[in-house]
Amino acid sequence: MKYNISIISPKTWIHHLAVNEVVLYFYFMLKRKADVQISFNKIDLERINIFFFAWNLPKDAIIPENSIIFQSEDLDKSTGWMFEGGRGSRYIELLNKYKVIDYAEFNLQSDIIKHKRKEFLPLLYCEELKFKFKREKKDYFLFYGILTEHRKNFLNRINKYNVKILDGSELWNYGINRDLSIAESIAILNIHKTDKISKFQSVRCFYSLLNSVPVVTQKFQTSDNQDFYKESVNILDDLSLDSLEKIIDGLDDEKKQKKKIEFFKSHNSEKIFFECLDSLNDL
């Protein structure tokens, strides 16, 4: 089979970089067994198209029926723009017309997508995404992403510690600057966008884990399928300073952290990836 991974993005929109490593994860996995290309704003009628940021597709786009949408948003009505105006209604329409791969297992339980042609894909280990430079740990925790009030409140609560913040609204906080910041951090902080969200943000965390950088995360919904992550990360009891300090003690235990990382890397990511894709292609 031939695939076209298509990033649908206005030329001046920097936020497509937020899922760059996910695009590359798809690319390197597919490359092991298939003919694959990455494109911007292109629909290839000779290939199976996998769209990132599908809400940016023009209304008059001719989209093949076998196309797949990578669904990267929270489908629990906390993502306000999806339920306001034409862009959101267009995206929901596309999600209900085409096959969907979702980063979050619990999104699949939402009634927003009415059909069954949807699959959860855990983002796991990929050798090709490892840093090409040595990890030299410094003395800070790292948060990168959009600074919502929920996140600001937690970061303010723990300000006795050195926390480096890369605000996702600024262009220079993507790419090599972010990768070096990840590599030099004690651990990545993963905090939900709001207090109404409880899905694990694998899009943020898998890249750090595959590069052997610990993740400290707010509690998240778990199931049997979430074992990929549950045993691989350090889970806060709550968003208090005391809870973080308990986790910090565990971060000093290098043997414990190494075991978590090794558990993450132990899953057969290639097998899981193609099982997900084959299941969709058979529908």
PDB file of C-alpha atoms in Angstrom:
ATOM      1  CA  MET A   1       0.000   0.000   0.000  1.00  0.00           C
ATOM      2  CA  LYS A   2       0.991   3.616  -0.544  1.00  0.00           C
ATOM      3  CA  TYR A   3       0.350   6.374   1.992  1.00  0.00           C
ATOM      4  CA  ASN A   4       0.345  10.156   1.992  1.00  0.00           C
ATOM      5  CA  ILE A   5       0.713  11.754   5.421  1.00  0.00           C
ATOM      6  CA  SER A   6      -0.773  15.169   4.820  1.00  0.00           C
ATOM      7  CA  ILE A   7      -0.358  18.079   7.240  1.00  0.00           C
ATOM      8  CA  ILE A   8      -3.234  20.478   6.599  1.00  0.00           C
ATOM      9  CA  SER A   9      -1.959  23.827   7.766  1.00  0.00           C
ATOM     10  CA  PRO A  10      -2.004  27.487   6.731  1.00  0.00           C
ATOM     11  CA  LYS A  11       1.505  28.639   5.827  1.00  0.00           C
ATOM     12  CA  THR A  12       1.792  30.995   8.803  1.00  0.00           C
ATOM     13  CA  TRP A  13       0.297  28.610  11.407  1.00  0.00           C
ATOM     14  CA  ILE A  14       3.137  27.408  13.652  1.00  0.00           C
ATOM     15  CA  HIS A  15       1.138  24.963  15.760  1.00  0.00           C
ATOM     16  CA  HIS A  16       1.427  22.109  13.274  1.00  0.00           C
ATOM     17  CA  LEU A  17       4.870  21.701  14.884  1.00  0.00           C
ATOM     18  CA  ALA A  18       3.142  20.577  18.102  1.00  0.00           C
ATOM     19  CA  VAL A  19       2.608  17.106  16.623  1.00  0.00           C
ATOM     20  CA  ASN A  20       5.731  16.947  14.470  1.00  0.00           C
ATOM     21  CA  GLU A  21       7.051  13.859  16.270  1.00  0.00           C
ATOM     22  CA  VAL A  22       3.668  12.133  15.816  1.00  0.00           C
ATOM     23  CA  VAL A  23       3.831  12.783  12.067  1.00  0.00           C
ATOM     24  CA  LEU A  24       7.343  11.336  12.062  1.00  0.00           C
ATOM     25  CA  TYR A  25       6.193   8.370  14.166  1.00  0.00           C
ATOM     26  CA  PHE A  26       3.624   7.519  11.470  1.00  0.00           C
ATOM     27  CA  TYR A  27       6.215   8.072   8.755  1.00  0.00           C
ATOM     28  CA  PHE A  28       8.930   5.851  10.251  1.00  0.00           C
ATOM     29  CA  MET A  29       6.483   3.103  11.180  1.00  0.00           C
ATOM     30  CA  LEU A  30       4.871   3.061   7.735  1.00  0.00           C
ATOM     31  CA  LYS A  31       8.272   3.162   6.033  1.00  0.00           C
ATOM     32  CA  ARG A  32       9.049  -0.260   7.512  1.00  0.00           C
ATOM     33  CA  LYS A  33       6.361  -1.938   5.404  1.00  0.00           C
ATOM     34  CA  ALA A  34       4.959   0.544   2.897  1.00  0.00           C
ATOM     35  CA  ASP A  35       5.625   3.358   0.456  1.00  0.00           C
ATOM     36  CA  VAL A  36       5.015   6.602   2.358  1.00  0.00           C
ATOM     37  CA  GLN A  37       5.459  10.330   1.843  1.00  0.00           C
ATOM     38  CA  ILE A  38       4.857  13.454   3.938  1.00  0.00           C
ATOM     39  CA  SER A  39       3.177  16.429   2.316  1.00  0.00           C
ATOM     40  CA  PHE A  40       1.624  19.777   3.195  1.00  0.00           C
ATOM     41  CA  ASN A  41      -1.938  20.556   2.112  1.00  0.00           C
ATOM     42  CA  LYS A  42      -1.955  17.783  -0.483  1.00  0.00           C
ATOM     43  CA  ILE A  43      -4.541  15.092  -1.221  1.00  0.00           C
ATOM     44  CA  ASP A  44      -3.036  12.249  -3.240  1.00  0.00           C
ATOM     45  CA  LEU A  45      -5.713  10.267  -5.072  1.00  0.00           C
ATOM     46  CA  GLU A  46      -3.233   7.419  -5.714  1.00  0.00           C
ATOM     47  CA  ARG A  47      -2.520   6.833  -1.997  1.00  0.00           C
ATOM     48  CA  ILE A  48      -4.297   6.350   1.311  1.00  0.00           C
ATOM     49  CA  ASN A  49      -4.277   9.814   2.855  1.00  0.00           C
ATOM     50  CA  ILE A  50      -3.728  10.276   6.609  1.00  0.00           C
ATOM     51  CA  PHE A  51      -4.705  13.816   7.557  1.00  0.00           C
ATOM     52  CA  PHE A  52      -3.336  15.808  10.476  1.00  0.00           C
ATOM     53  CA  PHE A  53      -5.345  18.944  11.436  1.00  0.00           C
ATOM     54  CA  ALA A  54      -8.182  17.894   9.131  1.00  0.00           C
ATOM     55  CA  TRP A  55     -10.321  20.822  10.306  1.00  0.00           C
ATOM     56  CA  ASN A  56      -8.208  23.014   7.992  1.00  0.00           C
ATOM     57  CA  LEU A  57      -9.316  21.099   4.883  1.00  0.00           C
ATOM     58  CA  PRO A  58     -11.185  23.366   2.440  1.00  0.00           C
ATOM     59  CA  LYS A  59     -14.904  22.720   2.062  1.00  0.00           C
ATOM     60  CA  ASP A  60     -14.560  21.881  -1.623  1.00  0.00           C
ATOM     61  CA  ALA A  61     -11.726  19.358  -1.096  1.00  0.00           C
ATOM     62  CA  ILE A  62     -12.151  16.035  -2.921  1.00  0.00           C
ATOM     63  CA  ILE A  63     -11.341  13.484  -0.229  1.00  0.00           C
ATOM     64  CA  PRO A  64     -11.096   9.748  -1.095  1.00  0.00           C
ATOM     65  CA  GLU A  65     -13.359   7.465   0.946  1.00  0.00           C
ATOM     66  CA  ASN A  66     -10.431   5.410   2.283  1.00  0.00           C
ATOM     67  CA  SER A  67      -8.835   8.462   3.941  1.00  0.00           C
ATOM     68  CA  ILE A  68      -7.936   8.456   7.645  1.00  0.00           C
ATOM     69  CA  ILE A  69      -8.031  11.369  10.091  1.00  0.00           C
ATOM     70  CA  PHE A  70      -5.589  11.524  12.974  1.00  0.00           C
ATOM     71  CA  GLN A  71      -7.805  12.903  15.751  1.00  0.00           C
ATOM     72  CA  SER A  72      -5.771  15.003  18.186  1.00  0.00           C
ATOM     73  CA  GLU A  73      -8.414  16.926  20.156  1.00  0.00           C
ATOM     74  CA  ASP A  74     -10.289  16.235  23.403  1.00  0.00           C
ATOM     75  CA  LEU A  75     -13.773  15.010  22.509  1.00  0.00           C
ATOM     76  CA  ASP A  76     -15.358  15.836  25.849  1.00  0.00           C
ATOM     77  CA  LYS A  77     -16.744  19.286  25.045  1.00  0.00           C
ATOM     78  CA  SER A  78     -13.861  21.047  26.803  1.00  0.00           C
ATOM     79  CA  THR A  79     -12.456  21.906  23.356  1.00  0.00           C
ATOM     80  CA  GLY A  80     -14.691  24.915  22.840  1.00  0.00           C
ATOM     81  CA  TRP A  81     -13.912  25.701  19.207  1.00  0.00           C
ATOM     82  CA  MET A  82     -15.252  22.313  18.074  1.00  0.00           C
ATOM     83  CA  PHE A  83     -18.749  23.337  19.154  1.00  0.00           C
ATOM     84  CA  GLU A  84     -18.663  26.912  17.924  1.00  0.00           C
ATOM     85  CA  GLY A  85     -18.878  28.120  14.349  1.00  0.00           C
ATOM     86  CA  GLY A  86     -18.145  26.618  10.976  1.00  0.00           C
ATOM     87  CA  ARG A  87     -14.659  25.233  11.577  1.00  0.00           C
ATOM     88  CA  GLY A  88     -15.782  23.022  14.465  1.00  0.00           C
ATOM     89  CA  SER A  89     -18.926  21.740  12.739  1.00  0.00           C
ATOM     90  CA  ARG A  90     -16.875  21.011   9.620  1.00  0.00           C
ATOM     91  CA  TYR A  91     -14.391  18.966  11.662  1.00  0.00           C
ATOM     92  CA  ILE A  92     -17.147  16.952  13.351  1.00  0.00           C
ATOM     93  CA  GLU A  93     -18.656  16.321   9.927  1.00  0.00           C
ATOM     94  CA  LEU A  94     -15.303  14.987   8.657  1.00  0.00           C
ATOM     95  CA  LEU A  95     -14.837  12.793  11.736  1.00  0.00           C
ATOM     96  CA  ASN A  96     -18.193  11.204  11.049  1.00  0.00           C
ATOM     97  CA  LYS A  97     -17.507  10.624   7.354  1.00  0.00           C
ATOM     98  CA  TYR A  98     -13.979   9.170   7.401  1.00  0.00           C
ATOM     99  CA  LYS A  99     -11.964   6.633   9.359  1.00  0.00           C
ATOM    100  CA  VAL A 100     -10.328   7.923  12.538  1.00  0.00           C
ATOM    101  CA  ILE A 101      -7.158   7.132  14.481  1.00  0.00           C
ATOM    102  CA  ASP A 102      -7.267   8.698  17.934  1.00  0.00           C
ATOM    103  CA  TYR A 103      -4.453   9.397  20.385  1.00  0.00           C
ATOM    104  CA  ALA A 104      -6.776   8.790  23.374  1.00  0.00           C
ATOM    105  CA  GLU A 105      -8.665   5.585  24.028  1.00  0.00           C
ATOM    106  CA  PHE A 106     -11.423   7.374  25.943  1.00  0.00           C
ATOM    107  CA  ASN A 107     -12.157   9.705  23.038  1.00  0.00           C
ATOM    108  CA  LEU A 108     -13.548   6.662  21.233  1.00  0.00           C
ATOM    109  CA  GLN A 109     -16.321   6.429  23.825  1.00  0.00           C
ATOM    110  CA  SER A 110     -17.588   9.889  22.904  1.00  0.00           C
ATOM    111  CA  ASP A 111     -20.844  10.071  20.971  1.00  0.00           C
ATOM    112  CA  ILE A 112     -19.423  12.844  18.783  1.00  0.00           C
ATOM    113  CA  ILE A 113     -18.175  10.216  16.310  1.00  0.00           C
ATOM    114  CA  LYS A 114     -21.194   8.086  15.475  1.00  0.00           C
ATOM    115  CA  HIS A 115     -19.543   5.323  13.420  1.00  0.00           C
ATOM    116  CA  LYS A 116     -17.352   2.372  14.452  1.00  0.00           C
ATOM    117  CA  ARG A 117     -14.528   2.978  11.975  1.00  0.00           C
ATOM    118  CA  LYS A 118     -12.229   4.385  14.625  1.00  0.00           C
ATOM    119  CA  GLU A 119      -9.197   3.006  16.454  1.00  0.00           C
ATOM    120  CA  PHE A 120      -7.034   3.980  19.412  1.00  0.00           C
ATOM    121  CA  LEU A 121      -3.317   4.095  18.615  1.00  0.00           C
ATOM    122  CA  PRO A 122      -0.916   4.204  21.572  1.00  0.00           C
ATOM    123  CA  LEU A 123       2.194   6.185  20.687  1.00  0.00           C
ATOM    124  CA  LEU A 124       5.134   4.058  21.769  1.00  0.00           C
ATOM    125  CA  TYR A 125       8.830   3.474  21.165  1.00  0.00           C
ATOM    126  CA  CYS A 126      10.377   4.359  17.811  1.00  0.00           C
ATOM    127  CA  GLU A 127      14.123   4.010  17.384  1.00  0.00           C
ATOM    128  CA  GLU A 128      14.249   6.593  14.594  1.00  0.00           C
ATOM    129  CA  LEU A 129      12.924   9.324  16.904  1.00  0.00           C
ATOM    130  CA  LYS A 130      15.719   9.068  19.461  1.00  0.00           C
ATOM    131  CA  PHE A 131      17.744  12.219  20.032  1.00  0.00           C
ATOM    132  CA  LYS A 132      20.974  12.410  18.062  1.00  0.00           C
ATOM    133  CA  PHE A 133      22.688  14.170  20.961  1.00  0.00           C
ATOM    134  CA  LYS A 134      23.619  13.093  24.477  1.00  0.00           C
ATOM    135  CA  ARG A 135      21.216  13.710  27.367  1.00  0.00           C
ATOM    136  CA  GLU A 136      22.935  15.988  29.885  1.00  0.00           C
ATOM    137  CA  LYS A 137      20.545  16.457  32.792  1.00  0.00           C
ATOM    138  CA  LYS A 138      20.340  19.860  34.469  1.00  0.00           C
ATOM    139  CA  ASP A 139      18.349  21.016  37.508  1.00  0.00           C
ATOM    140  CA  TYR A 140      14.932  21.933  36.107  1.00  0.00           C
ATOM    141  CA  PHE A 141      11.540  20.411  35.388  1.00  0.00           C
ATOM    142  CA  LEU A 142      10.072  21.214  31.990  1.00  0.00           C
ATOM    143  CA  PHE A 143       6.552  22.149  30.995  1.00  0.00           C
ATOM    144  CA  TYR A 144       5.838  22.851  27.338  1.00  0.00           C
ATOM    145  CA  GLY A 145       2.463  23.625  25.828  1.00  0.00           C
ATOM    146  CA  ILE A 146      -0.297  26.197  26.041  1.00  0.00           C
ATOM    147  CA  LEU A 147      -0.506  27.914  29.439  1.00  0.00           C
ATOM    148  CA  THR A 148      -4.139  27.576  30.500  1.00  0.00           C
ATOM    149  CA  GLU A 149      -5.315  28.828  33.907  1.00  0.00           C
ATOM    150  CA  HIS A 150      -5.399  25.258  35.243  1.00  0.00           C
ATOM    151  CA  ARG A 151      -1.765  24.751  34.291  1.00  0.00           C
ATOM    152  CA  LYS A 152      -0.663  28.172  35.554  1.00  0.00           C
ATOM    153  CA  ASN A 153      -2.226  27.471  38.949  1.00  0.00           C
ATOM    154  CA  PHE A 154      -0.222  24.270  39.353  1.00  0.00           C
ATOM    155  CA  LEU A 155       3.025  25.808  38.111  1.00  0.00           C
ATOM    156  CA  ASN A 156       2.613  28.718  40.527  1.00  0.00           C
ATOM    157  CA  ARG A 157       2.013  26.249  43.366  1.00  0.00           C
ATOM    158  CA  ILE A 158       5.373  24.539  42.767  1.00  0.00           C
ATOM    159  CA  ASN A 159       7.420  27.661  42.058  1.00  0.00           C
ATOM    160  CA  LYS A 160       9.926  26.822  44.822  1.00  0.00           C
ATOM    161  CA  TYR A 161      11.369  24.412  42.251  1.00  0.00           C
ATOM    162  CA  ASN A 162      13.133  25.379  39.055  1.00  0.00           C
ATOM    163  CA  VAL A 163      10.550  24.907  36.296  1.00  0.00           C
ATOM    164  CA  LYS A 164      11.368  25.835  32.724  1.00  0.00           C
ATOM    165  CA  ILE A 165       8.294  26.796  30.705  1.00  0.00           C
ATOM    166  CA  LEU A 166       8.107  26.740  26.911  1.00  0.00           C
ATOM    167  CA  ASP A 167       4.862  28.448  25.944  1.00  0.00           C
ATOM    168  CA  GLY A 168       3.502  26.755  22.822  1.00  0.00           C
ATOM    169  CA  SER A 169       2.238  30.079  21.472  1.00  0.00           C
ATOM    170  CA  GLU A 170       5.805  31.144  20.630  1.00  0.00           C
ATOM    171  CA  LEU A 171       7.522  29.859  17.490  1.00  0.00           C
ATOM    172  CA  TRP A 172      10.990  29.384  19.004  1.00  0.00           C
ATOM    173  CA  ASN A 173       9.630  26.960  21.602  1.00  0.00           C
ATOM    174  CA  TYR A 174       9.312  24.191  19.007  1.00  0.00           C
ATOM    175  CA  GLY A 175      12.004  22.189  17.240  1.00  0.00           C
ATOM    176  CA  ILE A 176      15.582  21.904  18.472  1.00  0.00           C
ATOM    177  CA  ASN A 177      15.139  24.354  21.374  1.00  0.00           C
ATOM    178  CA  ARG A 178      12.369  22.209  22.800  1.00  0.00           C
ATOM    179  CA  ASP A 179      14.225  18.940  22.158  1.00  0.00           C
ATOM    180  CA  LEU A 180      17.339  20.193  23.962  1.00  0.00           C
ATOM    181  CA  SER A 181      15.152  21.411  26.832  1.00  0.00           C
ATOM    182  CA  ILE A 182      13.546  17.959  27.109  1.00  0.00           C
ATOM    183  CA  ALA A 183      16.935  16.232  27.082  1.00  0.00           C
ATOM    184  CA  GLU A 184      18.348  18.494  29.811  1.00  0.00           C
ATOM    185  CA  SER A 185      15.328  18.332  32.146  1.00  0.00           C
ATOM    186  CA  ILE A 186      14.944  16.278  35.312  1.00  0.00           C
ATOM    187  CA  ALA A 187      11.485  15.293  34.038  1.00  0.00           C
ATOM    188  CA  ILE A 188       8.608  16.520  31.893  1.00  0.00           C
ATOM    189  CA  LEU A 189       5.482  17.839  33.619  1.00  0.00           C
ATOM    190  CA  ASN A 190       2.245  16.688  31.999  1.00  0.00           C
ATOM    191  CA  ILE A 191      -0.756  18.659  33.283  1.00  0.00           C
ATOM    192  CA  HIS A 192      -4.228  18.492  31.734  1.00  0.00           C
ATOM    193  CA  LYS A 193      -5.487  21.513  29.835  1.00  0.00           C
ATOM    194  CA  THR A 194      -8.391  21.993  32.274  1.00  0.00           C
ATOM    195  CA  ASP A 195      -9.722  20.286  35.383  1.00  0.00           C
ATOM    196  CA  LYS A 196     -12.479  18.773  33.212  1.00  0.00           C
ATOM    197  CA  ILE A 197     -10.029  16.652  31.190  1.00  0.00           C
ATOM    198  CA  SER A 198      -8.586  13.341  32.390  1.00  0.00           C
ATOM    199  CA  LYS A 199      -7.110  11.785  29.243  1.00  0.00           C
ATOM    200  CA  PHE A 200      -3.417  10.971  29.099  1.00  0.00           C
ATOM    201  CA  GLN A 201      -1.617  13.304  26.676  1.00  0.00           C
ATOM    202  CA  SER A 202       0.477  10.678  24.947  1.00  0.00           C
ATOM    203  CA  VAL A 203       1.259  13.164  22.159  1.00  0.00           C
ATOM    204  CA  ARG A 204       3.305  15.183  24.683  1.00  0.00           C
ATOM    205  CA  CYS A 205       4.725  12.311  26.720  1.00  0.00           C
ATOM    206  CA  PHE A 206       5.741   9.494  24.378  1.00  0.00           C
ATOM    207  CA  TYR A 207       8.578  11.514  22.824  1.00  0.00           C
ATOM    208  CA  SER A 208      10.182  12.129  26.222  1.00  0.00           C
ATOM    209  CA  LEU A 209       9.747   8.508  27.298  1.00  0.00           C
ATOM    210  CA  LEU A 210      11.321   7.048  24.169  1.00  0.00           C
ATOM    211  CA  ASN A 211      14.265   9.367  24.822  1.00  0.00           C
ATOM    212  CA  SER A 212      14.585   8.073  28.408  1.00  0.00           C
ATOM    213  CA  VAL A 213      13.335  11.292  30.048  1.00  0.00           C
ATOM    214  CA  PRO A 214      10.951  10.667  33.000  1.00  0.00           C
ATOM    215  CA  VAL A 215       7.403  12.024  32.920  1.00  0.00           C
ATOM    216  CA  VAL A 216       5.542  13.395  35.945  1.00  0.00           C
ATOM    217  CA  THR A 217       1.838  13.528  35.199  1.00  0.00           C
ATOM    218  CA  GLN A 218      -1.512  14.482  36.627  1.00  0.00           C
ATOM    219  CA  LYS A 219      -3.786  11.473  37.223  1.00  0.00           C
ATOM    220  CA  PHE A 220      -5.533  10.170  34.117  1.00  0.00           C
ATOM    221  CA  GLN A 221      -8.250   7.712  33.167  1.00  0.00           C
ATOM    222  CA  THR A 222      -6.915   4.193  32.965  1.00  0.00           C
ATOM    223  CA  SER A 223      -7.995   0.888  31.480  1.00  0.00           C
ATOM    224  CA  ASP A 224      -6.276  -2.334  30.486  1.00  0.00           C
ATOM    225  CA  ASN A 225      -5.141  -0.652  27.272  1.00  0.00           C
ATOM    226  CA  GLN A 226      -3.546   2.207  29.179  1.00  0.00           C
ATOM    227  CA  ASP A 227      -0.932  -0.066  30.765  1.00  0.00           C
ATOM    228  CA  PHE A 228       1.358   1.225  28.027  1.00  0.00           C
ATOM    229  CA  TYR A 229       1.615   4.431  30.032  1.00  0.00           C
ATOM    230  CA  LYS A 230       0.430   3.781  33.585  1.00  0.00           C
ATOM    231  CA  GLU A 231       3.549   1.853  34.601  1.00  0.00           C
ATOM    232  CA  SER A 232       5.878   4.082  32.581  1.00  0.00           C
ATOM    233  CA  VAL A 233       5.203   7.457  34.213  1.00  0.00           C
ATOM    234  CA  ASN A 234       5.203   9.036  37.679  1.00  0.00           C
ATOM    235  CA  ILE A 235       1.614   9.855  38.672  1.00  0.00           C
ATOM    236  CA  LEU A 236       0.812  12.696  41.067  1.00  0.00           C
ATOM    237  CA  ASP A 237      -1.745  11.911  43.796  1.00  0.00           C
ATOM    238  CA  ASP A 238      -3.089  15.444  43.332  1.00  0.00           C
ATOM    239  CA  LEU A 239      -1.833  18.856  42.224  1.00  0.00           C
ATOM    240  CA  SER A 240      -0.362  19.848  45.581  1.00  0.00           C
ATOM    241  CA  LEU A 241       3.251  20.702  46.358  1.00  0.00           C
ATOM    242  CA  ASP A 242       3.385  17.765  48.794  1.00  0.00           C
ATOM    243  CA  SER A 243       2.382  15.363  46.017  1.00  0.00           C
ATOM    244  CA  LEU A 244       5.135  16.647  43.735  1.00  0.00           C
ATOM    245  CA  GLU A 245       7.704  16.340  46.517  1.00  0.00           C
ATOM    246  CA  LYS A 246       6.791  12.670  46.991  1.00  0.00           C
ATOM    247  CA  ILE A 247       7.395  12.123  43.279  1.00  0.00           C
ATOM    248  CA  ILE A 248      10.729  13.949  43.412  1.00  0.00           C
ATOM    249  CA  ASP A 249      11.999  11.413  45.952  1.00  0.00           C
ATOM    250  CA  GLY A 250      11.180   8.663  43.427  1.00  0.00           C
ATOM    251  CA  LEU A 251      12.929  10.503  40.605  1.00  0.00           C
ATOM    252  CA  ASP A 252      16.196  10.201  42.536  1.00  0.00           C
ATOM    253  CA  ASP A 253      15.861   6.417  42.327  1.00  0.00           C
ATOM    254  CA  GLU A 254      17.557   5.855  38.970  1.00  0.00           C
ATOM    255  CA  LYS A 255      16.912   2.116  39.025  1.00  0.00           C
ATOM    256  CA  LYS A 256      13.165   2.707  39.459  1.00  0.00           C
ATOM    257  CA  GLN A 257      13.057   5.283  36.647  1.00  0.00           C
ATOM    258  CA  LYS A 258      15.060   3.032  34.334  1.00  0.00           C
ATOM    259  CA  LYS A 259      12.554   0.235  34.969  1.00  0.00           C
ATOM    260  CA  LYS A 260       9.694   2.539  33.966  1.00  0.00           C
ATOM    261  CA  ILE A 261      11.421   3.557  30.750  1.00  0.00           C
ATOM    262  CA  GLU A 262      12.278  -0.041  29.909  1.00  0.00           C
ATOM    263  CA  PHE A 263       8.638  -1.019  30.424  1.00  0.00           C
ATOM    264  CA  PHE A 264       7.576   1.678  27.955  1.00  0.00           C
ATOM    265  CA  LYS A 265      10.112   0.474  25.405  1.00  0.00           C
ATOM    266  CA  SER A 266       9.209  -3.200  25.880  1.00  0.00           C
ATOM    267  CA  HIS A 267       5.950  -3.071  23.890  1.00  0.00           C
ATOM    268  CA  ASN A 268       5.988  -4.199  20.280  1.00  0.00           C
ATOM    269  CA  SER A 269       5.175  -0.793  18.826  1.00  0.00           C
ATOM    270  CA  GLU A 270       5.441  -1.894  15.189  1.00  0.00           C
ATOM    271  CA  LYS A 271       2.999  -4.770  15.691  1.00  0.00           C
ATOM    272  CA  ILE A 272       0.537  -2.532  17.570  1.00  0.00           C
ATOM    273  CA  PHE A 273       0.783   0.189  14.917  1.00  0.00           C
ATOM    274  CA  PHE A 274       0.043  -2.109  11.987  1.00  0.00           C
ATOM    275  CA  GLU A 275      -2.724  -3.954  13.824  1.00  0.00           C
ATOM    276  CA  CYS A 276      -4.440  -0.594  14.257  1.00  0.00           C
ATOM    277  CA  LEU A 277      -3.909   0.402  10.634  1.00  0.00           C
ATOM    278  CA  ASP A 278      -4.870  -2.971   9.187  1.00  0.00           C
ATOM    279  CA  SER A 279      -8.045  -2.993  11.262  1.00  0.00           C
ATOM    280  CA  LEU A 280      -9.086   0.322   9.706  1.00  0.00           C
ATOM    281  CA  ASN A 281      -8.070  -0.663   6.185  1.00  0.00           C
ATOM    282  CA  ASP A 282     -10.225  -3.802   6.441  1.00  0.00           C
ATOM    283  CA  LEU A 283     -13.353  -1.743   7.162  1.00  0.00           C
TER     284      LEU A 283
END
